[in-house]
Tab-separated table of C-alpha atoms and ligand atoms in Angstrom:
chain	number	residue	atom	x	y	z
X	1	MET	CA	-37.200	23.125	27.684
X	2	GLU	CA	-38.769	25.503	25.188
X	3	SER	CA	-42.554	26.133	25.093
X	4	ASN	CA	-42.713	25.064	21.397
X	5	GLN	CA	-41.081	21.669	22.442
X	6	LEU	CA	-43.535	21.142	25.271
X	7	LEU	CA	-46.404	22.121	22.896
X	8	GLN	CA	-45.469	19.568	20.366
X	9	ILE	CA	-45.264	16.937	23.076
X	10	ALA	CA	-48.904	17.824	24.168
X	11	GLN	CA	-50.018	17.567	20.570
X	12	GLU	CA	-48.292	14.293	20.013
X	13	PHE	CA	-49.079	12.467	23.323
X	14	GLY	CA	-52.153	14.241	24.460
X	15	SER	CA	-52.931	15.908	27.832
X	16	PRO	CA	-52.549	15.839	30.709
X	17	VAL	CA	-48.956	14.631	30.449
X	18	TYR	CA	-45.767	14.844	32.593
X	19	VAL	CA	-42.414	15.780	30.780
X	20	TYR	CA	-39.010	15.320	32.276
X	21	ASP	CA	-35.803	16.956	30.950
X	22	ALA	CA	-33.004	14.435	31.346
X	23	GLU	CA	-30.399	17.241	30.825
X	24	LYS	CA	-31.738	19.288	33.717
X	25	ILE	CA	-31.548	16.155	35.993
X	26	ALA	CA	-27.938	15.565	34.948
X	27	THR	CA	-26.981	19.247	35.535
X	28	GLN	CA	-28.490	19.086	39.046
X	29	TYR	CA	-26.772	15.939	39.782
X	30	HIS	CA	-23.348	17.302	38.658
X	31	ARG	CA	-24.131	20.579	40.566
X	32	LEU	CA	-24.081	18.512	43.718
X	33	THR	CA	-20.996	16.270	42.896
X	34	ASN	CA	-19.058	19.364	41.837
X	35	ALA	CA	-19.869	21.278	45.068
X	36	PHE	CA	-18.455	18.282	47.051
X	37	SER	CA	-15.520	17.375	44.586
X	38	LYS	CA	-12.947	17.670	47.396
X	39	VAL	CA	-14.599	14.723	49.256
X	40	GLU	CA	-12.896	11.587	48.267
X	41	LYS	CA	-15.764	9.302	48.795
X	42	LEU	CA	-19.116	11.042	48.020
X	43	ARG	CA	-22.454	9.110	47.657
X	44	ILE	CA	-25.559	10.568	46.222
X	45	ASN	CA	-28.538	8.411	46.812
X	46	TYR	CA	-31.511	9.656	44.628
X	47	ALA	CA	-34.617	9.590	46.862
X	48	VAL	CA	-36.893	7.424	44.769
X	49	LYS	CA	-40.209	8.608	46.202
X	50	ALA	CA	-39.843	11.946	44.338
X	51	LEU	CA	-40.279	10.368	40.985
X	52	SER	CA	-40.129	6.768	40.696
X	53	ASN	CA	-40.373	5.931	36.948
X	54	VAL	CA	-37.926	3.099	36.128
X	55	SER	CA	-36.444	5.137	33.250
X	56	ILE	CA	-35.626	7.897	35.638
X	57	LEU	CA	-34.078	5.433	37.906
X	58	LYS	CA	-32.039	4.085	35.113
X	59	LEU	CA	-30.991	7.748	34.120
X	60	PHE	CA	-29.663	8.038	37.733
X	61	LYS	CA	-27.821	4.675	37.455
X	62	GLN	CA	-26.033	6.045	34.368
X	63	LEU	CA	-25.136	9.199	36.300
X	64	GLY	CA	-23.431	7.150	38.979
X	65	SER	CA	-26.077	7.712	41.598
X	66	GLY	CA	-27.268	5.327	44.220
X	67	LEU	CA	-30.802	5.193	45.563
X	68	ASP	CA	-32.622	6.108	48.822
X	69	THR	CA	-35.716	4.084	49.390
X	70	VAL	CA	-38.639	4.148	51.773
X	71	SER	CA	-40.349	0.867	50.953
X	72	ILE	CA	-39.435	-2.613	49.849
X	73	GLN	CA	-41.336	-1.791	46.671
X	74	GLU	CA	-39.083	1.078	45.925
X	75	VAL	CA	-36.139	-1.233	46.571
X	76	GLN	CA	-37.584	-3.702	44.067
X	77	LEU	CA	-37.977	-0.998	41.543
X	78	GLY	CA	-34.415	-0.061	42.095
X	79	LEU	CA	-33.217	-3.686	41.704
X	80	HIS	CA	-35.372	-3.901	38.551
X	81	ALA	CA	-33.635	-0.706	37.222
X	82	GLY	CA	-30.301	-2.474	37.471
X	83	PHE	CA	-29.090	-1.157	40.787
X	84	ASP	CA	-26.767	-3.137	42.992
X	85	PRO	CA	-28.147	-3.743	46.447
X	86	GLN	CA	-25.189	-2.238	48.008
X	87	ASN	CA	-25.948	0.952	46.187
X	88	ILE	CA	-29.347	1.227	47.863
X	89	ILE	CA	-30.122	2.570	51.157
X	90	TYR	CA	-33.543	1.917	52.771
X	91	THR	CA	-34.788	4.497	55.290
X	92	PRO	CA	-38.365	3.602	56.149
X	93	ASN	CA	-40.447	4.990	58.998
X	94	GLY	CA	-43.027	2.927	60.834
X	95	VAL	CA	-42.647	-0.312	58.721
X	96	SER	CA	-42.565	-3.805	60.217
X	97	MET	CA	-39.572	-5.708	61.375
X	98	ASP	CA	-40.518	-8.363	58.799
X	99	GLU	CA	-40.112	-5.815	55.906
X	100	ILE	CA	-36.806	-4.583	57.250
X	101	GLU	CA	-35.568	-8.227	57.470
X	102	GLN	CA	-36.641	-8.833	53.799
X	103	VAL	CA	-34.862	-5.824	52.518
X	104	ALA	CA	-31.705	-6.588	54.602
X	105	ALA	CA	-31.689	-10.121	53.118
X	106	LEU	CA	-31.560	-8.603	49.730
X	107	GLY	CA	-28.224	-6.996	50.637
X	108	VAL	CA	-29.555	-3.438	50.754
X	109	GLN	CA	-28.134	-1.004	53.466
X	110	ILE	CA	-30.847	-0.609	56.211
X	111	ASN	CA	-31.349	2.490	58.173
X	112	ILE	CA	-33.324	2.038	61.440
X	113	ASP	CA	-35.146	4.917	63.133
X	114	ASN	CA	-36.626	3.575	66.328
X	115	LEU	CA	-35.271	1.786	69.420
X	116	SER	CA	-37.638	-0.993	69.333
X	117	ILE	CA	-36.693	-2.334	65.972
X	118	LEU	CA	-33.071	-1.412	66.573
X	119	GLU	CA	-32.966	-3.724	69.644
X	120	GLN	CA	-35.055	-6.512	67.828
X	121	PHE	CA	-32.922	-6.343	64.736
X	122	GLY	CA	-29.633	-6.117	66.625
X	123	ALA	CA	-30.418	-9.170	68.821
X	124	LYS	CA	-31.497	-11.305	65.797
X	125	HIS	CA	-28.919	-10.053	63.182
X	126	PRO	CA	-25.883	-8.772	65.027
X	127	LYS	CA	-23.678	-9.341	61.818
X	128	THR	CA	-25.830	-7.219	59.501
X	129	PRO	CA	-24.466	-3.613	59.327
X	130	VAL	CA	-27.018	-1.116	60.304
X	131	CYS	CA	-27.163	2.663	59.846
X	132	ILE	CA	-29.069	4.760	62.562
X	133	ARG	CA	-31.355	7.628	61.868
X	134	ILE	CA	-30.656	10.365	64.347
X	135	ASN	CA	-33.146	13.066	64.941
X	136	PRO	CA	-31.111	16.175	65.794
X	137	HIS	CA	-34.093	18.189	66.779
X	138	VAL	CA	-33.374	21.056	64.464
X	139	MET	CA	-36.087	23.151	62.907
X	140	ALA	CA	-34.826	23.494	59.342
X	141	GLY	CA	-38.002	24.817	57.730
X	142	GLY	CA	-40.587	27.219	58.601
X	143	ASN	CA	-43.576	24.749	58.313
X	144	SER	CA	-43.915	22.160	60.853
X	145	ASN	CA	-45.383	19.694	58.315
X	146	ILE	CA	-42.202	19.521	56.509
X	147	SER	CA	-39.574	20.073	59.182
X	148	VAL	CA	-39.188	16.628	60.488
X	149	GLY	CA	-36.269	17.318	62.804
X	150	HIS	CA	-38.325	18.987	65.499
X	151	ILE	CA	-39.125	17.536	68.877
X	152	ASP	CA	-42.538	16.103	67.986
X	153	SER	CA	-41.553	14.388	64.820
X	154	LYS	CA	-42.245	10.737	64.143
X	155	PHE	CA	-38.909	10.407	62.357
X	156	GLY	CA	-35.537	9.460	63.703
X	157	ILE	CA	-34.160	8.428	67.087
X	158	SER	CA	-33.876	11.449	69.308
X	159	ILE	CA	-30.377	12.509	70.052
X	160	HIS	CA	-31.276	12.642	73.659
X	161	GLN	CA	-31.733	8.892	73.613
X	162	LEU	CA	-28.125	8.325	72.552
X	163	PRO	CA	-27.200	6.619	75.814
X	164	HIS	CA	-30.088	3.947	75.147
X	165	ILE	CA	-28.830	3.542	71.503
X	166	LEU	CA	-25.329	2.881	72.842
X	167	ARG	CA	-26.653	0.372	75.397
X	168	ILE	CA	-28.534	-1.537	72.654
X	169	VAL	CA	-25.529	-1.671	70.397
X	170	GLU	CA	-23.284	-2.902	73.278
X	171	ASN	CA	-25.867	-5.458	74.487
X	172	THR	CA	-26.436	-6.870	71.076
X	173	GLY	CA	-22.926	-6.567	69.664
X	174	MET	CA	-24.432	-5.168	66.400
X	175	HIS	CA	-22.464	-3.367	63.930
X	176	ILE	CA	-23.387	0.298	63.199
X	177	ASN	CA	-21.845	1.371	59.954
X	178	GLY	CA	-23.584	4.600	59.301
X	179	ILE	CA	-25.099	7.711	60.950
X	180	HIS	CA	-27.897	9.353	59.201
X	181	MET	CA	-30.184	12.537	59.463
X	182	HIS	CA	-32.763	13.941	57.283
X	183	THR	CA	-34.254	17.182	58.681
X	184	GLY	CA	-37.088	17.698	56.321
X	185	SER	CA	-37.879	19.088	52.937
X	186	ASP	CA	-36.938	22.689	53.274
X	187	ILE	CA	-33.631	23.717	54.529
X	188	LEU	CA	-33.781	27.572	54.500
X	189	ASP	CA	-30.559	28.149	55.959
X	190	ILE	CA	-27.173	26.641	55.481
X	191	GLU	CA	-26.112	27.425	59.064
X	192	VAL	CA	-29.061	25.635	60.352
X	193	PHE	CA	-27.853	22.573	58.415
X	194	LEU	CA	-24.324	22.879	59.511
X	195	TYR	CA	-25.503	23.067	63.050
X	196	ALA	CA	-27.376	19.794	62.579
X	197	ALA	CA	-24.301	18.341	60.997
X	198	GLU	CA	-22.239	19.196	64.031
X	199	ILE	CA	-24.711	17.235	66.192
X	200	LEU	CA	-24.239	14.190	63.668
X	201	PHE	CA	-20.518	14.371	64.019
X	202	ASP	CA	-20.696	14.400	67.689
X	203	THR	CA	-22.846	11.321	67.628
X	204	ALA	CA	-20.598	9.738	65.196
X	205	LYS	CA	-17.712	9.804	67.525
X	206	HIS	CA	-19.469	7.180	69.734
X	207	PHE	CA	-19.372	4.547	66.980
X	208	LYS	CA	-16.066	3.206	66.081
X	209	GLU	CA	-16.839	1.331	62.803
X	210	LEU	CA	-18.600	3.911	60.589
X	211	ASP	CA	-18.148	3.694	56.959
X	212	PHE	CA	-20.458	6.678	56.128
X	213	ILE	CA	-22.279	9.730	57.395
X	214	ASP	CA	-25.456	10.532	55.625
X	215	PHE	CA	-26.736	14.188	55.699
X	216	GLY	CA	-30.103	13.273	54.084
X	217	SER	CA	-31.739	16.044	52.094
X	218	GLY	CA	-33.819	19.066	52.386
X	219	PHE	CA	-32.366	21.070	49.576
X	220	LYS	CA	-34.541	23.854	48.519
X	221	VAL	CA	-35.285	24.750	44.855
X	222	PRO	CA	-37.032	27.820	43.539
X	223	TYR	CA	-40.698	27.397	42.606
X	224	LYS	CA	-41.528	30.996	41.683
X	225	LYS	CA	-39.513	34.155	40.909
X	226	GLY	CA	-37.664	35.381	43.964
X	227	ASP	CA	-37.866	32.130	45.921
X	228	ILE	CA	-34.657	31.207	47.618
X	229	GLU	CA	-32.682	28.308	46.682
X	230	THR	CA	-30.212	26.247	48.795
X	231	ASN	CA	-26.740	27.447	47.835
X	232	VAL	CA	-25.281	23.937	47.311
X	233	GLU	CA	-21.908	25.429	46.238
X	234	GLU	CA	-21.654	27.365	49.494
X	235	LEU	CA	-22.744	24.326	51.539
X	236	GLY	CA	-20.260	22.202	49.580
X	237	LYS	CA	-17.507	24.560	50.640
X	238	LYS	CA	-18.449	24.694	54.309
X	239	LEU	CA	-19.368	21.190	54.911
X	240	THR	CA	-16.471	19.671	52.996
X	241	ARG	CA	-14.125	21.566	55.253
X	242	ARG	CA	-15.843	20.310	58.428
X	243	PHE	CA	-16.203	16.773	56.996
X	244	LEU	CA	-12.476	16.523	56.056
X	245	ALA	CA	-11.466	17.708	59.446
X	246	PHE	CA	-13.879	15.277	61.179
X	247	GLU	CA	-12.505	12.452	59.058
X	248	LYS	CA	-9.064	13.093	60.304
X	249	GLU	CA	-10.138	13.317	64.027
X	250	TYR	CA	-12.193	10.094	63.549
X	251	GLY	CA	-9.132	8.335	62.109
X	252	ARG	CA	-10.948	6.325	59.539
X	253	GLU	CA	-12.017	6.998	55.881
X	254	LEU	CA	-15.628	7.985	55.570
X	255	THR	CA	-18.185	8.261	52.861
X	256	LEU	CA	-20.252	11.450	52.849
X	257	ALA	CA	-23.706	10.633	51.621
X	258	PHE	CA	-26.773	12.815	50.645
X	259	GLU	CA	-30.196	11.698	49.393
X	260	PRO	CA	-31.817	14.448	47.608
X	261	GLY	CA	-35.298	14.027	45.660
X	262	LYS	CA	-36.614	17.387	45.012
X	263	PHE	CA	-33.238	19.186	44.115
X	264	LEU	CA	-32.562	16.500	41.513
X	265	VAL	CA	-35.906	16.229	39.655
X	266	SER	CA	-38.085	19.142	40.586
X	267	GLU	CA	-37.194	21.703	38.055
X	268	ALA	CA	-36.695	18.990	35.272
X	269	GLY	CA	-40.312	18.311	35.377
X	270	TYR	CA	-43.330	20.112	33.441
X	271	PHE	CA	-46.904	19.164	33.724
X	272	LEU	CA	-49.008	20.109	30.664
X	273	ALA	CA	-52.789	20.397	30.880
X	274	LYS	CA	-55.484	21.629	28.422
X	275	VAL	CA	-57.982	24.307	29.258
X	276	ASN	CA	-61.469	22.762	28.973
X	277	VAL	CA	-63.450	25.868	29.858
X	278	VAL	CA	-62.960	29.501	30.805
X	279	LYS	CA	-65.592	30.431	33.082
X	280	GLN	CA	-66.330	34.021	34.321
X	281	THR	CA	-68.094	34.437	37.653
X	282	THR	CA	-69.106	37.431	39.561
X	283	SER	CA	-65.682	37.501	41.229
X	284	THR	CA	-63.144	35.873	39.061
X	285	VAL	CA	-62.258	34.129	35.910
X	286	PHE	CA	-61.625	30.416	36.160
X	287	ALA	CA	-59.630	28.448	33.847
X	288	GLY	CA	-60.744	24.841	34.090
X	289	ILE	CA	-58.135	22.321	32.986
X	290	ASP	CA	-58.359	18.560	32.061
X	291	THR	CA	-56.634	17.487	35.274
X	292	GLY	CA	-57.045	17.946	39.065
X	293	PHE	CA	-55.536	17.058	42.435
X	294	ASN	CA	-55.791	13.437	41.389
X	295	HIS	CA	-52.698	14.221	39.165
X	296	LEU	CA	-51.008	17.109	40.989
X	297	ILE	CA	-51.897	17.362	44.665
X	298	ARG	CA	-49.027	19.559	45.829
X	299	PRO	CA	-50.800	22.990	45.571
X	300	MET	CA	-53.685	21.789	47.533
X	301	PHE	CA	-51.858	19.462	50.031
X	302	TYR	CA	-48.907	21.664	50.727
X	303	GLY	CA	-49.837	25.057	49.241
X	304	SER	CA	-47.109	24.888	46.726
X	305	GLU	CA	-47.198	27.451	44.071
X	306	HIS	CA	-46.105	26.054	40.688
X	307	TYR	CA	-45.445	28.565	38.080
X	308	ILE	CA	-47.983	28.308	35.348
X	309	GLU	CA	-47.575	29.447	31.871
X	310	ASN	CA	-49.845	29.547	28.727
X	311	ILE	CA	-47.542	27.913	26.121
X	312	SER	CA	-50.180	27.991	23.337
X	313	HIS	CA	-50.408	31.807	23.593
X	314	PRO	CA	-47.229	32.991	25.498
X	315	LYS	CA	-47.326	36.557	24.281
X	316	GLY	CA	-51.000	37.310	25.026
X	317	LYS	CA	-51.881	40.242	27.396
X	318	GLU	CA	-51.643	39.061	30.814
X	319	ARG	CA	-54.808	38.514	32.938
X	320	PHE	CA	-55.703	37.236	36.324
X	321	TYR	CA	-56.999	33.767	36.599
X	322	SER	CA	-57.966	30.985	39.149
X	323	VAL	CA	-56.635	27.804	37.669
X	324	VAL	CA	-58.873	24.894	38.824
X	325	GLY	CA	-59.261	21.281	38.053
X	326	TYR	CA	-62.024	19.060	36.903
X	327	ILE	CA	-62.419	17.131	40.113
X	328	CYS	CA	-65.873	17.287	41.830
X	329	GLU	CA	-64.381	18.999	44.816
X	330	THR	CA	-62.545	22.241	45.231
X	331	ASP	CA	-59.238	21.678	43.520
X	332	THR	CA	-57.498	24.988	42.909
X	333	PHE	CA	-54.002	25.076	41.483
X	334	ALA	CA	-53.711	28.945	41.625
X	335	THR	CA	-55.801	31.872	42.556
X	336	ASN	CA	-55.249	35.423	41.135
X	337	ARG	CA	-52.541	34.306	38.932
X	338	ARG	CA	-51.266	36.475	36.093
X	339	ILE	CA	-51.208	34.433	32.947
X	340	ALA	CA	-51.121	35.370	29.300
X	341	GLU	CA	-54.722	35.557	28.097
X	342	ILE	CA	-56.265	32.011	28.124
X	343	LYS	CA	-58.459	30.449	25.400
X	344	GLU	CA	-60.225	27.287	25.617
X	345	GLY	CA	-58.089	24.472	24.223
X	346	ASP	CA	-54.814	26.230	25.253
X	347	ILE	CA	-52.172	24.212	26.951
X	348	LEU	CA	-50.908	25.382	30.376
X	349	SER	CA	-47.515	24.259	31.638
X	350	PHE	CA	-46.802	23.789	35.348
X	351	ARG	CA	-43.215	24.187	36.423
X	352	ASN	CA	-41.313	22.192	39.058
X	353	ALA	CA	-43.448	19.154	38.112
X	354	GLY	CA	-40.672	16.606	38.573
X	355	ALA	CA	-40.797	15.870	42.387
X	356	TYR	CA	-43.748	14.622	44.281
X	357	CYS	CA	-46.108	15.183	41.423
X	358	PHE	CA	-46.728	11.956	39.401
X	359	SER	CA	-45.535	9.814	42.286
X	360	MET	CA	-48.421	11.219	44.445
X	361	SER	CA	-51.067	10.890	41.837
X	362	SER	CA	-54.191	8.819	42.170
X	363	ASN	CA	-57.273	7.551	40.277
X	364	TYR	CA	-59.724	9.695	42.266
X	365	ASN	CA	-62.981	10.521	40.112
X	366	SER	CA	-61.944	7.363	38.215
X	367	ARG	CA	-59.664	9.299	36.012
X	368	TYR	CA	-56.604	7.752	34.356
X	369	LYS	CA	-53.148	8.501	35.516
X	370	PRO	CA	-51.187	10.629	32.955
X	371	ALA	CA	-48.560	9.615	30.520
X	372	GLU	CA	-44.901	10.490	31.308
X	373	ILE	CA	-42.400	11.574	28.718
X	374	LEU	CA	-38.495	11.710	28.931
X	375	TRP	CA	-37.003	14.481	26.944
X	376	LYS	CA	-33.379	13.327	26.105
X	377	ASP	CA	-31.070	14.312	23.429
X	378	GLY	CA	-33.652	16.376	21.606
X	379	LYS	CA	-36.104	13.414	21.520
X	380	ALA	CA	-39.410	12.908	23.421
X	381	GLN	CA	-39.799	9.306	24.602
X	382	LEU	CA	-42.912	7.764	26.137
X	383	ILE	CA	-41.838	6.315	29.530
X	384	ARG	CA	-45.268	5.655	30.897
X	385	GLN	CA	-48.380	5.222	28.762
X	386	ARG	CA	-51.622	6.916	29.832
X	387	GLU	CA	-53.921	4.558	31.817
X	388	THR	CA	-56.890	2.927	30.110
X	389	PHE	CA	-60.145	1.623	31.343
X	390	GLU	CA	-58.750	-1.785	31.843
X	391	ASP	CA	-56.442	-0.189	34.490
X	392	LEU	CA	-59.452	0.980	36.445
X	393	LEU	CA	-60.824	-2.580	36.521
X	394	LYS	CA	-57.509	-4.476	36.749
X	395	ASN	CA	-57.706	-5.630	40.518
X	396	GLN	CA	-61.435	-5.469	40.896
X	397	ILE	CA	-63.375	-8.733	41.385
X	398	GLU	CA	-66.863	-8.614	40.075
X	399	ILE	CA	-68.923	-10.984	42.208
X	400	ASP	CA	-72.286	-12.381	41.500
X	401	LEU	CA	-74.924	-10.246	43.310
G	1	PLP	C1	-38.161	12.114	51.166
G	1	PLP	C2	-36.805	11.867	51.735
G	1	PLP	C3	-35.843	12.440	51.076
G	1	PLP	C4	-35.723	13.377	49.989
G	1	PLP	O1	-36.183	14.740	50.448
G	1	PLP	P1	-36.269	15.910	49.287
G	1	PLP	O2	-36.834	17.001	50.128
G	1	PLP	O3	-37.093	15.497	48.147
G	1	PLP	O4	-34.891	16.140	48.911
G	1	PLP	C5	-34.541	12.129	51.590
G	1	PLP	N1	-34.433	11.223	52.621
G	1	PLP	C6	-35.514	10.607	53.258
G	1	PLP	C7	-35.221	9.691	54.385
G	1	PLP	C8	-36.666	10.918	52.704
G	1	PLP	O5	-37.840	10.388	53.330
């Protein structure tokens, strides 16, 4: 999107505000489907937790996507947005047997990631098809917080426990219709991904009635200049070849599934905030903006570097800034960042604000959650209004004291 379009949105709807570019979402979706165009049955299940606004879910429905969900509430949002239950997969971690049964009863594909629930569920509901989440123990990323495939991860059933899985399946007579992996949020290397895929193919051979193999996600998108990005076109070529060969060997038609969140929505998002104060100290110049980690926690939580530009004065001379929030706690978005000279009242735009931004926001410091805007066909439409004071009080019960 152009800076002047974003600036107009900030003027019309106020700040802080999230803006999502529908066209960019569609472009990313089609990049992925094009990369795997030789696969007969391809399923993209958008990971709802990245950005769960119902209008965004409806956009994905229009594109032909399914959904990947991690809670029964995300399932309900998907159903509310008009998705058929059979186009939703539910991949929770550490949730109760009770919730899994409720989701299965809705007709949603369930994906189980521990032996205890697998055994309980299989014994009780042998007819309900179940997908199994495998942990292939592959370190896909550099940061152990986001590489969930490694040995200490809480996610998935260890590949080393395959004999136990097979025993449970045999004893319960349950129907395993899918095999799944999700090795974390940052696949740095296609070869690492393909290596994990081989483990999944080997595992798949042990199950005779599979309908799909789900390769999860972990596609990387660039946050700043020079960042690497998963080459989905190259991955498409290499994995398609392997998948088609495996399908032949397996002797049954299979769906190839992915469940990206970040890849589909990260770059489509912009977060706009106003500079309340420019504060010079003995060591730096702070630009204090009208938001904080209550609205955008990624820089503080994950150390993410979101590119920031001054869209009010984009042509100004660049200076070094520390961009900080208004939360009464250290909440630094950027340090020593070169940004076109900032004046109080300027609007700063954060890039890559589509994934894990609004969906991780909170009311800390009793601030309202921001508004969300969908930019589609050259029009800005409000898809979530800014909260009001009523929202802060909504569920509070004021007792007599
Ligand atoms: C979060 C999550 C995803 C999406 O990951 P991205 O890095 O956003 O693509 C996919 N699958 C599962 C099971 C997840 O928990």
